[in-house]
CSV table of C-alpha atoms in Angstrom, one decimal:
chain,number,residue,atom,x,y,z
X,24,UNK,CA,6.3,7.3,0.0
X,25,UNK,CA,6.2,6.5,-3.9
X,26,UNK,CA,5.4,8.0,-8.6
X,27,UNK,CA,5.3,11.6,-10.1
X,28,UNK,CA,3.5,13.6,-12.7
X,29,UNK,CA,0.0,12.1,-13.5
X,30,UNK,CA,0.2,11.1,-17.4
X,31,UNK,CA,-3.6,10.4,-17.5
X,32,UNK,CA,-5.6,13.9,-18.2
X,33,UNK,CA,-8.4,15.0,-15.7
X,34,UNK,CA,-11.2,16.2,-16.7
X,35,UNK,CA,-10.8,19.8,-17.6
X,36,UNK,CA,-12.7,21.7,-14.6
X,37,UNK,CA,-14.9,24.4,-16.2
X,38,UNK,CA,-16.7,22.8,-19.1
X,39,UNK,CA,-19.7,21.3,-19.7
X,40,UNK,CA,-20.3,18.6,-16.5
X,41,UNK,CA,-17.2,20.1,-14.8
X,42,UNK,CA,-18.1,23.5,-15.0
X,43,UNK,CA,-19.1,24.0,-11.3
X,44,UNK,CA,-15.0,23.2,-10.6
X,45,UNK,CA,-13.7,26.1,-12.6
X,46,UNK,CA,-12.4,27.7,-9.6
X,47,UNK,CA,-9.7,24.5,-9.2
X,48,UNK,CA,-8.4,26.0,-12.9
X,49,UNK,CA,-5.2,27.0,-11.7
X,50,UNK,CA,-4.3,24.7,-9.5
X,51,UNK,CA,-5.6,22.5,-12.7
X,52,UNK,CA,-3.0,24.2,-14.8
X,53,UNK,CA,-0.7,23.7,-12.4
X,54,UNK,CA,-0.5,20.3,-12.7
X,55,UNK,CA,-0.9,20.2,-16.7
X,56,UNK,CA,2.5,22.4,-16.5
X,57,UNK,CA,4.0,20.2,-14.0
X,58,UNK,CA,2.9,16.9,-16.2
X,59,UNK,CA,4.5,18.5,-19.1
X,60,UNK,CA,7.6,19.1,-18.2
X,61,UNK,CA,8.2,15.9,-16.8
X,62,UNK,CA,7.2,14.2,-20.2
X,63,UNK,CA,9.4,16.9,-22.2
X,64,UNK,CA,12.0,15.3,-19.8
X,65,UNK,CA,11.9,11.8,-20.7
X,66,UNK,CA,13.5,11.1,-23.6
X,67,UNK,CA,11.8,9.5,-26.8
X,68,UNK,CA,14.2,6.3,-26.1
X,69,UNK,CA,12.9,6.3,-22.8
X,70,UNK,CA,10.3,2.8,-21.8
X,71,UNK,CA,8.6,2.7,-19.0
X,72,UNK,CA,8.2,-0.4,-16.9
X,73,UNK,CA,5.1,-2.0,-15.3
X,74,UNK,CA,5.4,-1.0,-11.3
X,75,UNK,CA,8.3,-3.2,-9.7
X,76,UNK,CA,9.3,-4.9,-12.7
X,77,UNK,CA,12.7,-3.0,-12.5
X,78,UNK,CA,12.4,-1.5,-8.8
X,79,UNK,CA,12.4,-5.8,-7.5
X,80,UNK,CA,15.7,-6.0,-8.5
X,81,UNK,CA,16.8,-3.0,-6.3
X,82,UNK,CA,14.1,-3.3,-3.7
X,83,UNK,CA,15.6,-4.8,-0.9
X,84,UNK,CA,18.4,-2.5,-0.5
X,85,UNK,CA,16.4,0.9,-0.4
X,86,UNK,CA,13.3,-0.8,1.5
X,87,UNK,CA,14.2,-4.0,3.0
X,88,UNK,CA,14.6,-3.1,6.6
X,89,UNK,CA,10.6,-2.3,6.6
X,90,UNK,CA,9.1,-5.1,6.4
X,91,UNK,CA,10.7,-6.7,9.4
X,92,UNK,CA,10.0,-3.9,11.9
X,93,UNK,CA,6.7,-5.2,12.1
X,94,UNK,CA,7.8,-9.3,13.3
X,95,UNK,CA,7.7,-8.2,17.2
X,96,UNK,CA,3.9,-6.3,16.7
X,97,UNK,CA,3.1,-9.6,14.9
X,98,UNK,CA,4.7,-12.0,17.4
X,99,UNK,CA,3.0,-10.1,20.3
X,100,UNK,CA,-0.9,-10.1,19.0
X,101,UNK,CA,-0.1,-13.6,18.3
X,102,UNK,CA,0.6,-14.9,21.7
X,103,UNK,CA,-2.0,-12.9,23.1
X,104,UNK,CA,-4.4,-15.7,21.4
X,105,UNK,CA,-1.9,-18.5,21.7
X,106,UNK,CA,-1.1,-19.1,18.4
X,107,UNK,CA,2.4,-20.8,17.9
X,108,UNK,CA,2.0,-22.0,14.4
X,109,UNK,CA,-0.4,-19.6,12.8
X,110,UNK,CA,-2.0,-19.5,9.3
X,111,UNK,CA,-0.4,-16.5,7.7
X,112,UNK,CA,-1.7,-14.3,4.5
X,113,UNK,CA,0.8,-11.6,3.1
X,114,UNK,CA,-1.3,-9.9,0.5
X,115,UNK,CA,0.7,-7.4,-1.7
X,116,UNK,CA,4.1,-9.3,0.1
X,117,UNK,CA,7.0,-8.1,-2.0
X,118,UNK,CA,10.0,-9.8,-1.9
X,119,UNK,CA,8.8,-12.3,1.0
X,120,UNK,CA,11.0,-10.4,3.4
X,121,UNK,CA,8.5,-10.3,6.2
X,122,UNK,CA,6.8,-13.8,4.7
X,123,UNK,CA,9.6,-15.9,4.8
X,124,UNK,CA,10.8,-14.2,8.5
X,125,UNK,CA,7.1,-15.4,9.9
X,126,UNK,CA,7.9,-18.7,8.7
X,127,UNK,CA,11.1,-19.0,10.3
X,128,UNK,CA,9.3,-18.5,13.6
X,129,UNK,CA,6.4,-21.9,12.3
X,130,UNK,CA,3.9,-19.8,11.3
X,131,UNK,CA,2.5,-21.2,7.3
X,132,UNK,CA,2.6,-18.2,5.5
X,133,UNK,CA,1.1,-17.8,1.9
X,134,UNK,CA,2.2,-14.6,-0.1
X,135,UNK,CA,0.6,-12.9,-3.0
X,136,UNK,CA,1.5,-10.2,-5.2
X,137,UNK,CA,0.7,-8.5,-8.3
X,138,UNK,CA,4.7,-8.3,-9.5
X,139,UNK,CA,6.2,-11.8,-10.9
X,140,UNK,CA,9.3,-10.6,-10.4
X,141,UNK,CA,8.3,-9.6,-6.8
X,142,UNK,CA,7.1,-13.1,-6.2
X,143,UNK,CA,10.4,-14.8,-7.9
X,144,UNK,CA,12.5,-12.7,-5.5
X,145,UNK,CA,10.4,-13.9,-2.5
X,146,UNK,CA,10.3,-17.8,-3.8
X,147,UNK,CA,14.0,-17.4,-3.8
X,148,UNK,CA,14.7,-16.3,0.1
X,149,UNK,CA,12.2,-18.8,0.7
X,150,UNK,CA,14.3,-22.5,-0.7
X,151,UNK,CA,13.5,-25.0,1.7
X,152,UNK,CA,11.0,-23.7,3.7
X,153,UNK,CA,8.4,-26.0,3.6
X,154,UNK,CA,5.9,-23.9,5.8
X,155,UNK,CA,6.1,-20.8,3.1
X,156,UNK,CA,4.5,-20.4,-0.2
X,157,UNK,CA,3.6,-17.1,-2.8
X,158,UNK,CA,1.4,-16.7,-5.7
X,159,UNK,CA,1.3,-13.9,-8.7
X,160,UNK,CA,-2.2,-12.7,-7.8
X,161,UNK,CA,-4.0,-9.5,-6.7
X,162,UNK,CA,-4.9,-8.1,-3.1
X,163,UNK,CA,-8.5,-7.7,-4.5
X,164,UNK,CA,-9.7,-10.4,-6.3
X,165,UNK,CA,-7.4,-12.9,-4.5
X,166,UNK,CA,-8.6,-16.7,-4.1
X,167,UNK,CA,-6.8,-18.9,-1.7
X,168,UNK,CA,-8.0,-22.0,0.2
X,169,UNK,CA,-8.9,-22.4,4.1
X,170,UNK,CA,-9.0,-19.6,6.6
X,171,UNK,CA,-6.0,-17.6,8.3
X,172,UNK,CA,-5.3,-16.3,11.5
X,173,UNK,CA,-3.9,-13.2,10.2
X,174,UNK,CA,-3.9,-11.0,7.0
X,175,UNK,CA,-1.2,-8.5,6.4
X,176,UNK,CA,-0.6,-6.1,3.8
X,177,UNK,CA,2.1,-4.1,5.0
X,178,UNK,CA,4.5,-1.0,3.5
X,179,UNK,CA,1.7,1.3,1.8
X,180,UNK,CA,0.2,-1.9,-0.4
X,181,UNK,CA,-3.7,-0.6,0.5
X,182,UNK,CA,-2.4,3.0,-0.8
X,183,UNK,CA,-2.0,1.6,-4.2
X,184,UNK,CA,-6.0,0.9,-4.0
X,185,UNK,CA,-7.1,4.3,-5.3
X,186,UNK,CA,-10.7,3.5,-5.8
X,187,UNK,CA,-12.9,3.0,-3.2
X,188,UNK,CA,-14.7,-0.1,-4.8
X,189,UNK,CA,-11.6,-2.0,-4.3
X,190,UNK,CA,-11.0,-1.1,-0.8
X,191,UNK,CA,-14.4,-2.3,-0.2
X,192,UNK,CA,-13.6,-5.6,-2.3
X,193,UNK,CA,-10.0,-6.3,-0.4
X,194,UNK,CA,-12.0,-5.8,2.7
X,195,UNK,CA,-14.1,-7.7,1.9
X,196,UNK,CA,-12.1,-10.4,0.8
X,197,UNK,CA,-10.1,-10.3,3.8
X,198,UNK,CA,-13.1,-10.9,6.1
X,199,UNK,CA,-14.4,-13.8,4.0
X,200,UNK,CA,-10.4,-15.6,5.0
X,201,UNK,CA,-10.3,-14.7,8.5
X,202,UNK,CA,-11.2,-17.4,11.0
X,203,UNK,CA,-13.5,-15.8,13.7
X,204,UNK,CA,-11.5,-13.3,16.1
X,205,UNK,CA,-8.3,-13.2,13.3
X,206,UNK,CA,-6.7,-10.5,12.8
X,207,UNK,CA,-6.2,-7.5,9.7
X,208,UNK,CA,-3.1,-5.5,10.2
X,209,UNK,CA,-2.0,-2.9,7.6
X,210,UNK,CA,-0.1,0.7,7.6
X,211,UNK,CA,-1.4,3.5,5.6
X,212,UNK,CA,0.6,6.8,4.0
X,213,UNK,CA,-2.3,9.5,5.4
X,214,UNK,CA,-2.4,12.9,3.5
X,215,UNK,CA,0.0,14.7,5.3
X,216,UNK,CA,3.1,12.0,4.2
X,217,UNK,CA,2.2,13.0,0.5
X,218,UNK,CA,1.9,16.8,1.1
X,219,UNK,CA,5.2,16.6,2.9
X,220,UNK,CA,7.0,15.2,0.1
X,221,UNK,CA,5.2,16.5,-3.0
X,222,UNK,CA,7.7,18.3,-5.6
X,223,UNK,CA,10.7,16.3,-3.6
X,224,UNK,CA,13.4,14.8,-5.6
X,225,UNK,CA,15.6,12.0,-4.5
X,226,UNK,CA,18.1,10.3,-5.8
X,227,UNK,CA,19.6,6.9,-4.0
X,228,UNK,CA,21.7,4.8,-5.0
X,229,UNK,CA,21.2,1.2,-4.4
X,230,UNK,CA,23.3,-2.0,-5.5
X,231,UNK,CA,25.2,0.6,-7.4
X,232,UNK,CA,22.0,1.6,-9.4
X,233,UNK,CA,21.8,6.0,-9.2
X,234,UNK,CA,17.8,6.5,-9.3
X,235,UNK,CA,15.7,9.5,-9.5
X,236,UNK,CA,12.7,9.5,-7.3
X,237,UNK,CA,10.1,12.5,-8.1
X,238,UNK,CA,6.8,12.7,-6.0
X,239,UNK,CA,4.1,14.9,-6.8
X,240,UNK,CA,1.0,15.1,-4.7
X,241,UNK,CA,-2.5,16.5,-6.5
X,242,UNK,CA,-4.7,17.0,-3.5
X,243,UNK,CA,-7.8,17.9,-6.1
X,244,UNK,CA,-7.9,14.2,-6.7
X,245,UNK,CA,-6.3,13.0,-4.0
X,246,UNK,CA,-3.1,11.5,-6.1
X,247,UNK,CA,0.1,10.7,-5.2
X,248,UNK,CA,2.6,9.8,-8.3
X,249,UNK,CA,6.2,9.0,-7.7
X,250,UNK,CA,8.4,7.9,-10.7
X,251,UNK,CA,11.5,6.2,-10.5
X,252,UNK,CA,13.8,6.8,-13.5
X,253,UNK,CA,16.4,4.0,-13.8
X,254,UNK,CA,19.8,4.8,-15.5
X,255,UNK,CA,19.2,2.6,-19.3
X,256,UNK,CA,16.3,4.9,-19.6
X,257,UNK,CA,13.2,2.7,-18.3
X,258,UNK,CA,10.8,4.2,-15.9
X,259,UNK,CA,8.1,3.3,-13.5
X,260,UNK,CA,5.6,5.0,-12.3
X,261,UNK,CA,3.7,4.5,-9.2
X,262,UNK,CA,0.0,6.1,-8.0
X,263,UNK,CA,-1.8,5.8,-4.8
X,264,UNK,CA,-4.4,7.4,-2.9
X,265,UNK,CA,-4.0,8.6,1.2
X,266,UNK,CA,-6.3,7.0,3.6
X,267,UNK,CA,-6.4,7.9,7.3
X,268,UNK,CA,-8.6,6.4,10.0
X,269,UNK,CA,-11.5,8.2,9.5
X,270,UNK,CA,-11.9,6.5,5.5
X,271,UNK,CA,-11.2,3.6,6.5
X,272,UNK,CA,-12.7,2.6,9.9
X,273,UNK,CA,-16.3,2.7,9.1
X,274,UNK,CA,-15.5,0.3,5.8
X,275,UNK,CA,-13.6,-1.8,7.7
X,276,UNK,CA,-16.5,-1.9,10.4
X,277,UNK,CA,-18.7,-2.3,7.4
X,278,UNK,CA,-16.9,-5.6,6.5
X,279,UNK,CA,-17.0,-7.1,9.8
X,280,UNK,CA,-14.0,-6.2,11.2
X,281,UNK,CA,-13.3,-3.8,14.1
X,282,UNK,CA,-10.1,-1.7,15.1
X,283,UNK,CA,-8.2,-2.8,18.4
X,284,UNK,CA,-5.3,-1.4,18.0
X,285,UNK,CA,-4.1,2.0,15.8
X,286,UNK,CA,-0.3,3.7,16.1
X,287,UNK,CA,1.2,6.1,14.3
X,288,UNK,CA,4.2,4.3,13.9
X,289,UNK,CA,4.0,-0.1,14.7
X,290,UNK,CA,3.0,-0.4,18.3
X,291,UNK,CA,5.2,2.5,19.7
X,292,UNK,CA,3.6,5.8,19.1
X,293,UNK,CA,-0.1,6.8,19.3
X,294,UNK,CA,-2.3,7.4,16.0
X,295,UNK,CA,-3.3,11.3,15.4
X,296,UNK,CA,-5.1,12.9,12.2
X,297,UNK,CA,-2.0,15.0,11.8
X,298,UNK,CA,-0.2,12.2,11.2
X,299,UNK,CA,2.1,10.7,8.4
X,300,UNK,CA,1.7,7.2,9.1
X,301,UNK,CA,-1.4,4.9,10.6
X,302,UNK,CA,-0.5,1.5,11.1
X,303,UNK,CA,-4.0,-0.6,12.7
X,304,UNK,CA,-4.8,-4.0,13.7
X,305,UNK,CA,-8.6,-4.9,13.3
X,306,UNK,CA,-10.1,-8.1,14.4
X,307,UNK,CA,-13.0,-10.0,12.6
X,308,UNK,CA,-16.4,-10.0,14.6
X,309,UNK,CA,-17.8,-13.2,15.2
X,310,UNK,CA,-21.2,-13.4,14.6
X,311,UNK,CA,-22.1,-13.9,18.4
X,312,UNK,CA,-20.4,-9.8,18.1
X,313,UNK,CA,-22.7,-8.8,15.5
X,314,UNK,CA,-25.6,-10.5,17.3
X,315,UNK,CA,-25.5,-10.3,21.1
X,316,UNK,CA,-28.3,-12.9,22.4
X,317,UNK,CA,-31.2,-11.4,24.7
X,318,UNK,CA,-31.2,-11.5,28.5
């Protein structure tokens, strides 16, 4: 789970076009109080940074182990398809941990991320690897050359797509760059995870830096906000939206992607609507599967 109190004002329930939502006023007022409390807790000298501009410096120390756990699952999926040198696209690749590990396995990997700082970290890891490349792009409107055997979008990156239109565009782009039978694997935080961590504060020490990580979840707007505060007064705000299989599966199908595996923890634990995480593998539907021949 990743930022805190929402700083963008919501339309006031009970007035104008929102008058039918007056019953939500107590919940809305609670979030107004939390937002005011958070703003007052930040001095006027604090500076807000872009997401991952500062976090990139300590990211591997705090969260680097997560993506590497994908390796065995990806290997198994590719071996089933007899792909020993697959073309892989890593969306929101972060510091490149997964992309570089897959490149070292012999695959041709291209990673993209919106954060220049994260891409810089990824490129430094890939020095000497001719089969790994990285670019600063977003995962909704990315442009790449050729088709891929597998597209990955790991570590709740899909939850940063807070608008359903952006989710639709991203899934359409994924389907467009996959070859027939290509795979899309991803994980998503569900509402259960954000609910369980709402109003929670952590103080991790990473690379000698003491951070304050605060999270709150607004169920009325499906908005999870996590704030990372750094010792020098800078802070980052990360906003996400939960997605479960019930929302994602029909949208995957409309994009031409059929779910073939779903778990609550990598390829180990079964997924249920009550689990905090969704790990999913979807396969691009071939034209023959879309329009079976008449017999």
